[in-house]
């Protein structure tokens, strides 16, 4: 993976977190995610689908792509539910459970 490709992937992730920073209540968050985060996640997923074919499967990025590709539905579930949020470590949980 080139430096430019790394910047592209980091850019996708930064865009997803930027949407989360705008989020307020559950309904508004859901709408915001559908309008702004869904297209970014879709681009990221398509990029992974293209690049995984030419990436060494045992490399760190190959393992990360394989992980994401095989768990894409759970990784993007938060896009359909405004009461779920993204944690810094990449998984979703309910806001209510994460308050304390």
PDB file of N, CA and C in Angstrom:
ATOM      1  N   UNK A   1       0.852  -1.164   0.000  1.00  0.00           N
ATOM      2  CA  UNK A   1       0.000   0.000   0.000  1.00  0.00           C
ATOM      3  C   UNK A   1       0.904   1.236   0.000  1.00  0.00           C
ATOM      4  N   UNK A   2       0.591   2.140  -0.871  1.00  0.00           N
ATOM      5  CA  UNK A   2       1.390   3.362  -0.968  1.00  0.00           C
ATOM      6  C   UNK A   2       0.949   4.382   0.079  1.00  0.00           C
ATOM      7  N   UNK A   3       1.768   5.390   0.258  1.00  0.00           N
ATOM      8  CA  UNK A   3       1.425   6.450   1.189  1.00  0.00           C
ATOM      9  C   UNK A   3       0.135   7.149   0.790  1.00  0.00           C
ATOM     10  N   UNK A   4      -0.081   7.308  -0.495  1.00  0.00           N
ATOM     11  CA  UNK A   4      -1.300   7.955  -0.982  1.00  0.00           C
ATOM     12  C   UNK A   4      -2.538   7.109  -0.661  1.00  0.00           C
ATOM     13  N   UNK A   5      -2.406   5.794  -0.799  1.00  0.00           N
ATOM     14  CA  UNK A   5      -3.529   4.907  -0.467  1.00  0.00           C
ATOM     15  C   UNK A   5      -3.832   4.953   1.026  1.00  0.00           C
ATOM     16  N   UNK A   6      -2.775   4.980   1.849  1.00  0.00           N
ATOM     17  CA  UNK A   6      -2.971   5.079   3.302  1.00  0.00           C
ATOM     18  C   UNK A   6      -3.711   6.359   3.659  1.00  0.00           C
ATOM     19  N   UNK A   7      -3.323   7.461   3.024  1.00  0.00           N
ATOM     20  CA  UNK A   7      -3.997   8.734   3.270  1.00  0.00           C
ATOM     21  C   UNK A   7      -5.474   8.657   2.879  1.00  0.00           C
ATOM     22  N   UNK A   8      -5.760   7.943   1.809  1.00  0.00           N
ATOM     23  CA  UNK A   8      -7.140   7.800   1.347  1.00  0.00           C
ATOM     24  C   UNK A   8      -7.980   7.066   2.391  1.00  0.00           C
ATOM     25  N   UNK A   9      -7.449   5.958   2.900  1.00  0.00           N
ATOM     26  CA  UNK A   9      -8.166   5.175   3.904  1.00  0.00           C
ATOM     27  C   UNK A   9      -8.342   5.973   5.194  1.00  0.00           C
ATOM     28  N   UNK A  10      -7.291   6.621   5.642  1.00  0.00           N
ATOM     29  CA  UNK A  10      -7.384   7.445   6.845  1.00  0.00           C
ATOM     30  C   UNK A  10      -8.399   8.558   6.621  1.00  0.00           C
ATOM     31  N   UNK A  11      -8.435   9.111   5.424  1.00  0.00           N
ATOM     32  CA  UNK A  11      -9.405  10.147   5.095  1.00  0.00           C
ATOM     33  C   UNK A  11     -10.842   9.653   5.220  1.00  0.00           C
ATOM     34  N   UNK A  12     -11.113   8.429   4.742  1.00  0.00           N
ATOM     35  CA  UNK A  12     -12.452   7.847   4.886  1.00  0.00           C
ATOM     36  C   UNK A  12     -12.829   7.747   6.363  1.00  0.00           C
ATOM     37  N   UNK A  13     -11.917   7.245   7.153  1.00  0.00           N
ATOM     38  CA  UNK A  13     -12.189   7.054   8.580  1.00  0.00           C
ATOM     39  C   UNK A  13     -12.378   8.401   9.273  1.00  0.00           C
ATOM     40  N   UNK A  14     -11.573   9.370   8.925  1.00  0.00           N
ATOM     41  CA  UNK A  14     -11.735  10.704   9.505  1.00  0.00           C
ATOM     42  C   UNK A  14     -13.100  11.301   9.151  1.00  0.00           C
ATOM     43  N   UNK A  15     -13.548  11.079   7.926  1.00  0.00           N
ATOM     44  CA  UNK A  15     -14.860  11.574   7.522  1.00  0.00           C
ATOM     45  C   UNK A  15     -15.970  10.927   8.347  1.00  0.00           C
ATOM     46  N   UNK A  16     -15.839   9.632   8.616  1.00  0.00           N
ATOM     47  CA  UNK A  16     -16.856   8.932   9.417  1.00  0.00           C
ATOM     48  C   UNK A  16     -16.902   9.491  10.834  1.00  0.00           C
ATOM     49  N   UNK A  17     -15.754   9.744  11.417  1.00  0.00           N
ATOM     50  CA  UNK A  17     -15.725  10.306  12.763  1.00  0.00           C
ATOM     51  C   UNK A  17     -16.202  11.760  12.783  1.00  0.00           C
ATOM     52  N   UNK A  18     -15.968  12.492  11.694  1.00  0.00           N
ATOM     53  CA  UNK A  18     -16.458  13.872  11.614  1.00  0.00           C
ATOM     54  C   UNK A  18     -17.982  13.903  11.648  1.00  0.00           C
ATOM     55  N   UNK A  19     -18.611  12.941  11.000  1.00  0.00           N
ATOM     56  CA  UNK A  19     -20.073  12.841  11.037  1.00  0.00           C
ATOM     57  C   UNK A  19     -20.527  12.564  12.467  1.00  0.00           C
ATOM     58  N   UNK A  20     -19.835  11.685  13.156  1.00  0.00           N
ATOM     59  CA  UNK A  20     -20.202  11.345  14.535  1.00  0.00           C
ATOM     60  C   UNK A  20     -20.094  12.560  15.461  1.00  0.00           C
ATOM     61  N   UNK A  21     -19.121  13.415  15.217  1.00  0.00           N
ATOM     62  CA  UNK A  21     -18.981  14.607  16.063  1.00  0.00           C
ATOM     63  C   UNK A  21     -20.166  15.560  15.899  1.00  0.00           C
ATOM     64  N   UNK A  22     -20.843  15.524  14.752  1.00  0.00           N
ATOM     65  CA  UNK A  22     -22.014  16.368  14.516  1.00  0.00           C
ATOM     66  C   UNK A  22     -23.273  15.793  15.155  1.00  0.00           C
ATOM     67  N   UNK A  23     -23.255  14.512  15.467  1.00  0.00           N
ATOM     68  CA  UNK A  23     -24.447  13.803  15.938  1.00  0.00           C
ATOM     69  C   UNK A  23     -24.938  14.336  17.280  1.00  0.00           C
ATOM     70  N   UNK A  24     -26.259  14.431  17.414  1.00  0.00           N
ATOM     71  CA  UNK A  24     -26.864  14.902  18.663  1.00  0.00           C
ATOM     72  C   UNK A  24     -27.836  13.859  19.217  1.00  0.00           C
ATOM     73  N   UNK A  25     -29.081  13.879  18.773  1.00  0.00           N
ATOM     74  CA  UNK A  25     -30.045  12.891  19.264  1.00  0.00           C
ATOM     75  C   UNK A  25     -30.153  11.736  18.268  1.00  0.00           C
ATOM     76  N   UNK A  26     -30.813  10.659  18.674  1.00  0.00           N
ATOM     77  CA  UNK A  26     -30.839   9.416  17.891  1.00  0.00           C
ATOM     78  C   UNK A  26     -31.434   9.613  16.496  1.00  0.00           C
ATOM     79  N   UNK A  27     -32.553  10.291  16.382  1.00  0.00           N
ATOM     80  CA  UNK A  27     -33.197  10.444  15.070  1.00  0.00           C
ATOM     81  C   UNK A  27     -32.357  11.313  14.139  1.00  0.00           C
ATOM     82  N   UNK A  28     -31.847  12.422  14.654  1.00  0.00           N
ATOM     83  CA  UNK A  28     -30.995  13.291  13.847  1.00  0.00           C
ATOM     84  C   UNK A  28     -29.703  12.577  13.456  1.00  0.00           C
ATOM     85  N   UNK A  29     -29.170  11.785  14.371  1.00  0.00           N
ATOM     86  CA  UNK A  29     -27.950  11.029  14.097  1.00  0.00           C
ATOM     87  C   UNK A  29     -28.178  10.026  12.980  1.00  0.00           C
ATOM     88  N   UNK A  30     -29.286   9.328  13.028  1.00  0.00           N
ATOM     89  CA  UNK A  30     -29.608   8.352  11.973  1.00  0.00           C
ATOM     90  C   UNK A  30     -29.672   9.049  10.617  1.00  0.00           C
ATOM     91  N   UNK A  31     -30.370  10.169  10.546  1.00  0.00           N
ATOM     92  CA  UNK A  31     -30.507  10.897   9.288  1.00  0.00           C
ATOM     93  C   UNK A  31     -29.158  11.405   8.795  1.00  0.00           C
ATOM     94  N   UNK A  32     -28.366  11.947   9.694  1.00  0.00           N
ATOM     95  CA  UNK A  32     -27.036  12.445   9.363  1.00  0.00           C
ATOM     96  C   UNK A  32     -26.160  11.324   8.818  1.00  0.00           C
ATOM     97  N   UNK A  33     -26.218  10.183   9.459  1.00  0.00           N
ATOM     98  CA  UNK A  33     -25.418   9.033   9.005  1.00  0.00           C
ATOM     99  C   UNK A  33     -25.847   8.564   7.624  1.00  0.00           C
ATOM    100  N   UNK A  34     -27.153   8.502   7.399  1.00  0.00           N
ATOM    101  CA  UNK A  34     -27.638   8.056   6.093  1.00  0.00           C
ATOM    102  C   UNK A  34     -27.214   9.024   4.990  1.00  0.00           C
ATOM    103  N   UNK A  35     -27.234  10.299   5.290  1.00  0.00           N
ATOM    104  CA  UNK A  35     -26.887  11.305   4.285  1.00  0.00           C
ATOM    105  C   UNK A  35     -25.384  11.469   4.089  1.00  0.00           C
ATOM    106  N   UNK A  36     -24.628  11.440   5.179  1.00  0.00           N
ATOM    107  CA  UNK A  36     -23.204  11.765   5.093  1.00  0.00           C
ATOM    108  C   UNK A  36     -22.263  10.583   5.283  1.00  0.00           C
ATOM    109  N   UNK A  37     -22.548   9.708   6.232  1.00  0.00           N
ATOM    110  CA  UNK A  37     -21.621   8.609   6.532  1.00  0.00           C
ATOM    111  C   UNK A  37     -21.809   7.414   5.600  1.00  0.00           C
ATOM    112  N   UNK A  38     -23.035   7.129   5.225  1.00  0.00           N
ATOM    113  CA  UNK A  38     -23.290   5.964   4.372  1.00  0.00           C
ATOM    114  C   UNK A  38     -22.498   6.026   3.062  1.00  0.00           C
ATOM    115  N   UNK A  39     -22.496   7.172   2.348  1.00  0.00           N
ATOM    116  CA  UNK A  39     -21.698   7.219   1.116  1.00  0.00           C
ATOM    117  C   UNK A  39     -20.204   7.006   1.360  1.00  0.00           C
ATOM    118  N   UNK A  40     -19.691   7.515   2.456  1.00  0.00           N
ATOM    119  CA  UNK A  40     -18.265   7.342   2.776  1.00  0.00           C
ATOM    120  C   UNK A  40     -17.973   5.874   3.080  1.00  0.00           C
ATOM    121  N   UNK A  41     -18.817   5.254   3.901  1.00  0.00           N
ATOM    122  CA  UNK A  41     -18.637   3.831   4.229  1.00  0.00           C
ATOM    123  C   UNK A  41     -18.742   2.982   2.964  1.00  0.00           C
ATOM    124  N   UNK A  42     -19.645   3.348   2.081  1.00  0.00           N
ATOM    125  CA  UNK A  42     -19.805   2.617   0.833  1.00  0.00           C
ATOM    126  C   UNK A  42     -18.539   2.710  -0.018  1.00  0.00           C
ATOM    127  N   UNK A  43     -17.969   3.909  -0.116  1.00  0.00           N
ATOM    128  CA  UNK A  43     -16.709   4.082  -0.856  1.00  0.00           C
ATOM    129  C   UNK A  43     -15.586   3.260  -0.231  1.00  0.00           C
ATOM    130  N   UNK A  44     -15.491   3.283   1.091  1.00  0.00           N
ATOM    131  CA  UNK A  44     -14.471   2.515   1.787  1.00  0.00           C
ATOM    132  C   UNK A  44     -14.650   1.021   1.519  1.00  0.00           C
ATOM    133  N   UNK A  45     -15.879   0.544   1.594  1.00  0.00           N
ATOM    134  CA  UNK A  45     -16.154  -0.872   1.332  1.00  0.00           C
ATOM    135  C   UNK A  45     -15.792  -1.274  -0.092  1.00  0.00           C
ATOM    136  N   UNK A  46     -16.107  -0.403  -1.053  1.00  0.00           N
ATOM    137  CA  UNK A  46     -15.754  -0.708  -2.452  1.00  0.00           C
ATOM    138  C   UNK A  46     -14.238  -0.710  -2.633  1.00  0.00           C
ATOM    139  N   UNK A  47     -13.562   0.227  -1.960  1.00  0.00           N
ATOM    140  CA  UNK A  47     -12.105   0.268  -2.042  1.00  0.00           C
ATOM    141  C   UNK A  47     -11.508  -1.017  -1.481  1.00  0.00           C
ATOM    142  N   UNK A  48     -12.003  -1.458  -0.326  1.00  0.00           N
ATOM    143  CA  UNK A  48     -11.513  -2.708   0.262  1.00  0.00           C
ATOM    144  C   UNK A  48     -11.753  -3.862  -0.702  1.00  0.00           C
ATOM    145  N   UNK A  49     -12.941  -3.914  -1.287  1.00  0.00           N
ATOM    146  CA  UNK A  49     -13.270  -4.985  -2.238  1.00  0.00           C
ATOM    147  C   UNK A  49     -12.326  -5.032  -3.428  1.00  0.00           C
ATOM    148  N   UNK A  50     -11.924  -3.874  -3.917  1.00  0.00           N
ATOM    149  CA  UNK A  50     -10.984  -3.818  -5.055  1.00  0.00           C
ATOM    150  C   UNK A  50      -9.565  -4.177  -4.622  1.00  0.00           C
ATOM    151  N   UNK A  51      -9.111  -3.579  -3.530  1.00  0.00           N
ATOM    152  CA  UNK A  51      -7.714  -3.711  -3.121  1.00  0.00           C
ATOM    153  C   UNK A  51      -7.373  -5.059  -2.496  1.00  0.00           C
ATOM    154  N   UNK A  52      -8.352  -5.705  -1.899  1.00  0.00           N
ATOM    155  CA  UNK A  52      -8.066  -6.971  -1.217  1.00  0.00           C
ATOM    156  C   UNK A  52      -7.577  -8.037  -2.202  1.00  0.00           C
ATOM    157  N   UNK A  53      -7.977  -7.895  -3.458  1.00  0.00           N
ATOM    158  CA  UNK A  53      -7.595  -8.873  -4.489  1.00  0.00           C
ATOM    159  C   UNK A  53      -6.102  -8.849  -4.799  1.00  0.00           C
ATOM    160  N   UNK A  54      -5.461  -7.706  -4.575  1.00  0.00           N
ATOM    161  CA  UNK A  54      -4.045  -7.576  -4.917  1.00  0.00           C
ATOM    162  C   UNK A  54      -3.157  -7.350  -3.691  1.00  0.00           C
ATOM    163  N   UNK A  55      -3.720  -7.558  -2.520  1.00  0.00           N
ATOM    164  CA  UNK A  55      -2.977  -7.347  -1.275  1.00  0.00           C
ATOM    165  C   UNK A  55      -2.574  -8.698  -0.691  1.00  0.00           C
ATOM    166  N   UNK A  56      -1.356  -8.777  -0.203  1.00  0.00           N
ATOM    167  CA  UNK A  56      -0.902 -10.028   0.409  1.00  0.00           C
ATOM    168  C   UNK A  56      -1.779 -10.344   1.624  1.00  0.00           C
ATOM    169  N   UNK A  57      -2.403 -11.509   1.656  1.00  0.00           N
ATOM    170  CA  UNK A  57      -3.347 -11.814   2.730  1.00  0.00           C
ATOM    171  C   UNK A  57      -2.730 -11.887   4.127  1.00  0.00           C
ATOM    172  N   UNK A  58      -1.461 -12.189   4.227  1.00  0.00           N
ATOM    173  CA  UNK A  58      -0.832 -12.291   5.555  1.00  0.00           C
ATOM    174  C   UNK A  58      -0.182 -10.986   6.006  1.00  0.00           C
ATOM    175  N   UNK A  59      -0.227  -9.961   5.157  1.00  0.00           N
ATOM    176  CA  UNK A  59       0.303  -8.655   5.564  1.00  0.00           C
ATOM    177  C   UNK A  59      -0.672  -8.030   6.555  1.00  0.00           C
ATOM    178  N   UNK A  60      -0.207  -7.030   7.283  1.00  0.00           N
ATOM    179  CA  UNK A  60      -1.072  -6.372   8.269  1.00  0.00           C
ATOM    180  C   UNK A  60      -2.299  -5.762   7.589  1.00  0.00           C
ATOM    181  N   UNK A  61      -2.096  -5.079   6.459  1.00  0.00           N
ATOM    182  CA  UNK A  61      -3.236  -4.469   5.776  1.00  0.00           C
ATOM    183  C   UNK A  61      -4.128  -5.549   5.162  1.00  0.00           C
ATOM    184  N   UNK A  62      -3.537  -6.634   4.716  1.00  0.00           N
ATOM    185  CA  UNK A  62      -4.328  -7.749   4.181  1.00  0.00           C
ATOM    186  C   UNK A  62      -5.217  -8.356   5.248  1.00  0.00           C
ATOM    187  N   UNK A  63      -4.677  -8.513   6.444  1.00  0.00           N
ATOM    188  CA  UNK A  63      -5.472  -9.034   7.564  1.00  0.00           C
ATOM    189  C   UNK A  63      -6.584  -8.059   7.937  1.00  0.00           C
ATOM    190  N   UNK A  64      -6.269  -6.760   7.945  1.00  0.00           N
ATOM    191  CA  UNK A  64      -7.278  -5.751   8.282  1.00  0.00           C
ATOM    192  C   UNK A  64      -8.396  -5.738   7.239  1.00  0.00           C
ATOM    193  N   UNK A  65      -8.024  -5.820   5.972  1.00  0.00           N
ATOM    194  CA  UNK A  65      -9.029  -5.844   4.910  1.00  0.00           C
ATOM    195  C   UNK A  65      -9.903  -7.088   5.014  1.00  0.00           C
ATOM    196  N   UNK A  66      -9.286  -8.221   5.276  1.00  0.00           N
ATOM    197  CA  UNK A  66     -10.044  -9.466   5.412  1.00  0.00           C
ATOM    198  C   UNK A  66     -11.024  -9.369   6.579  1.00  0.00           C
ATOM    199  N   UNK A  67     -10.559  -8.824   7.690  1.00  0.00           N
ATOM    200  CA  UNK A  67     -11.410  -8.644   8.865  1.00  0.00           C
ATOM    201  C   UNK A  67     -12.622  -7.783   8.504  1.00  0.00           C
ATOM    202  N   UNK A  68     -12.354  -6.640   7.888  1.00  0.00           N
ATOM    203  CA  UNK A  68     -13.439  -5.712   7.535  1.00  0.00           C
ATOM    204  C   UNK A  68     -14.383  -6.333   6.507  1.00  0.00           C
ATOM    205  N   UNK A  69     -13.837  -6.973   5.495  1.00  0.00           N
ATOM    206  CA  UNK A  69     -14.672  -7.554   4.438  1.00  0.00           C
ATOM    207  C   UNK A  69     -15.604  -8.637   4.976  1.00  0.00           C
ATOM    208  N   UNK A  70     -15.110  -9.452   5.887  1.00  0.00           N
ATOM    209  CA  UNK A  70     -15.923 -10.542   6.424  1.00  0.00           C
ATOM    210  C   UNK A  70     -16.876 -10.097   7.533  1.00  0.00           C
ATOM    211  N   UNK A  71     -16.716  -8.878   7.996  1.00  0.00           N
ATOM    212  CA  UNK A  71     -17.582  -8.368   9.070  1.00  0.00           C
ATOM    213  C   UNK A  71     -18.225  -7.036   8.679  1.00  0.00           C
ATOM    214  N   UNK A  72     -18.387  -6.814   7.378  1.00  0.00           N
ATOM    215  CA  UNK A  72     -18.860  -5.530   6.906  1.00  0.00           C
ATOM    216  C   UNK A  72     -20.241  -5.166   7.458  1.00  0.00           C
ATOM    217  N   UNK A  73     -21.165  -6.104   7.478  1.00  0.00           N
ATOM    218  CA  UNK A  73     -22.508  -5.794   7.983  1.00  0.00           C
ATOM    219  C   UNK A  73     -22.474  -5.342   9.446  1.00  0.00           C
ATOM    220  N   UNK A  74     -21.836  -6.091  10.347  1.00  0.00           N
ATOM    221  CA  UNK A  74     -21.775  -5.597  11.731  1.00  0.00           C
ATOM    222  C   UNK A  74     -21.000  -4.284  11.873  1.00  0.00           C
ATOM    223  N   UNK A  75     -19.962  -4.097  11.061  1.00  0.00           N
ATOM    224  CA  UNK A  75     -19.169  -2.877  11.157  1.00  0.00           C
ATOM    225  C   UNK A  75     -19.943  -1.637  10.701  1.00  0.00           C
ATOM    226  N   UNK A  76     -20.959  -1.838   9.868  1.00  0.00           N
ATOM    227  CA  UNK A  76     -21.731  -0.701   9.356  1.00  0.00           C
ATOM    228  C   UNK A  76     -23.144  -0.638   9.934  1.00  0.00           C
ATOM    229  N   UNK A  77     -23.443  -1.475  10.891  1.00  0.00           N
ATOM    230  CA  UNK A  77     -24.784  -1.512  11.491  1.00  0.00           C
ATOM    231  C   UNK A  77     -25.174  -0.170  12.108  1.00  0.00           C
ATOM    232  N   UNK A  78     -24.205   0.546  12.660  1.00  0.00           N
ATOM    233  CA  UNK A  78     -24.497   1.832  13.307  1.00  0.00           C
ATOM    234  C   UNK A  78     -25.094   2.856  12.337  1.00  0.00           C
ATOM    235  N   UNK A  79     -24.874   2.674  11.031  1.00  0.00           N
ATOM    236  CA  UNK A  79     -25.393   3.628  10.049  1.00  0.00           C
ATOM    237  C   UNK A  79     -26.917   3.632  10.006  1.00  0.00           C
ATOM    238  N   UNK A  80     -27.536   2.542  10.421  1.00  0.00           N
ATOM    239  CA  UNK A  80     -28.993   2.404  10.360  1.00  0.00           C
ATOM    240  C   UNK A  80     -29.673   2.697  11.685  1.00  0.00           C
ATOM    241  N   UNK A  81     -28.896   2.966  12.714  1.00  0.00           N
ATOM    242  CA  UNK A  81     -29.476   3.143  14.045  1.00  0.00           C
ATOM    243  C   UNK A  81     -28.796   4.308  14.756  1.00  0.00           C
ATOM    244  N   UNK A  82     -29.525   5.373  14.952  1.00  0.00           N
ATOM    245  CA  UNK A  82     -28.966   6.558  15.587  1.00  0.00           C
ATOM    246  C   UNK A  82     -28.633   6.382  17.048  1.00  0.00           C
ATOM    247  N   UNK A  83     -29.112   5.304  17.673  1.00  0.00           N
ATOM    248  CA  UNK A  83     -28.802   5.089  19.093  1.00  0.00           C
ATOM    249  C   UNK A  83     -27.495   4.325  19.291  1.00  0.00           C
ATOM    250  N   UNK A  84     -26.880   3.877  18.210  1.00  0.00           N
ATOM    251  CA  UNK A  84     -25.567   3.234  18.286  1.00  0.00           C
ATOM    252  C   UNK A  84     -24.512   4.276  17.951  1.00  0.00           C
ATOM    253  N   UNK A  85     -23.343   4.117  18.530  1.00  0.00           N
ATOM    254  CA  UNK A  85     -22.278   5.058  18.207  1.00  0.00           C
ATOM    255  C   UNK A  85     -20.976   4.337  17.969  1.00  0.00           C
ATOM    256  N   UNK A  86     -20.070   4.988  17.275  1.00  0.00           N
ATOM    257  CA  UNK A  86     -18.758   4.417  16.980  1.00  0.00           C
ATOM    258  C   UNK A  86     -17.834   4.737  18.144  1.00  0.00           C
ATOM    259  N   UNK A  87     -17.148   3.746  18.626  1.00  0.00           N
ATOM    260  CA  UNK A  87     -16.117   3.956  19.642  1.00  0.00           C
ATOM    261  C   UNK A  87     -14.778   4.143  18.944  1.00  0.00           C
ATOM    262  N   UNK A  88     -13.812   4.636  19.633  1.00  0.00           N
ATOM    263  CA  UNK A  88     -12.496   4.865  19.029  1.00  0.00           C
ATOM    264  C   UNK A  88     -11.865   3.587  18.511  1.00  0.00           C
ATOM    265  N   UNK A  89     -12.292   2.453  19.016  1.00  0.00           N
ATOM    266  CA  UNK A  89     -11.661   1.200  18.630  1.00  0.00           C
ATOM    267  C   UNK A  89     -12.404   0.477  17.526  1.00  0.00           C
ATOM    268  N   UNK A  90     -13.442   1.108  16.950  1.00  0.00           N
ATOM    269  CA  UNK A  90     -14.041   0.587  15.741  1.00  0.00           C
ATOM    270  C   UNK A  90     -15.290  -0.250  15.887  1.00  0.00           C
ATOM    271  N   UNK A  91     -15.857  -0.397  17.075  1.00  0.00           N
ATOM    272  CA  UNK A  91     -17.090  -1.148  17.166  1.00  0.00           C
ATOM    273  C   UNK A  91     -18.201  -0.241  17.653  1.00  0.00           C
ATOM    274  N   UNK A  92     -19.425  -0.682  17.497  1.00  0.00           N
ATOM    275  CA  UNK A  92     -20.572   0.135  17.907  1.00  0.00           C
ATOM    276  C   UNK A  92     -21.188  -0.429  19.181  1.00  0.00           C
ATOM    277  N   UNK A  93     -21.777   0.446  19.975  1.00  0.00           N
ATOM    278  CA  UNK A  93     -22.460   0.056  21.198  1.00  0.00           C
ATOM    279  C   UNK A  93     -23.530   1.104  21.463  1.00  0.00           C
ATOM    280  N   UNK A  94     -24.415   0.836  22.369  1.00  0.00           N
ATOM    281  CA  UNK A  94     -25.451   1.823  22.642  1.00  0.00           C
ATOM    282  C   UNK A  94     -24.901   2.966  23.459  1.00  0.00           C
ATOM    283  N   UNK A  95     -25.365   4.156  23.182  1.00  0.00           N
ATOM    284  CA  UNK A  95     -24.909   5.326  23.928  1.00  0.00           C
ATOM    285  C   UNK A  95     -25.240   5.175  25.402  1.00  0.00           C
ATOM    286  N   UNK A  96     -26.394   4.624  25.681  1.00  0.00           N
ATOM    287  CA  UNK A  96     -26.842   4.484  27.064  1.00  0.00           C
ATOM    288  C   UNK A  96     -25.852   3.642  27.869  1.00  0.00           C
ATOM    289  N   UNK A  97     -25.322   2.586  27.288  1.00  0.00           N
ATOM    290  CA  UNK A  97     -24.405   1.711  27.999  1.00  0.00           C
ATOM    291  C   UNK A  97     -23.028   2.346  28.160  1.00  0.00           C
ATOM    292  N   UNK A  98     -22.710   3.347  27.355  1.00  0.00           N
ATOM    293  CA  UNK A  98     -21.363   3.919  27.370  1.00  0.00           C
ATOM    294  C   UNK A  98     -21.269   5.214  28.178  1.00  0.00           C
ATOM    295  N   UNK A  99     -22.343   5.675  28.755  1.00  0.00           N
ATOM    296  CA  UNK A  99     -22.323   6.936  29.486  1.00  0.00           C
ATOM    297  C   UNK A  99     -21.387   6.855  30.685  1.00  0.00           C
ATOM    298  N   UNK A 100     -21.387   5.756  31.412  1.00  0.00           N
ATOM    299  CA  UNK A 100     -20.574   5.649  32.632  1.00  0.00           C
ATOM    300  C   UNK A 100     -19.436   4.688  32.474  1.00  0.00           C
TER     301      UNK A 100
END
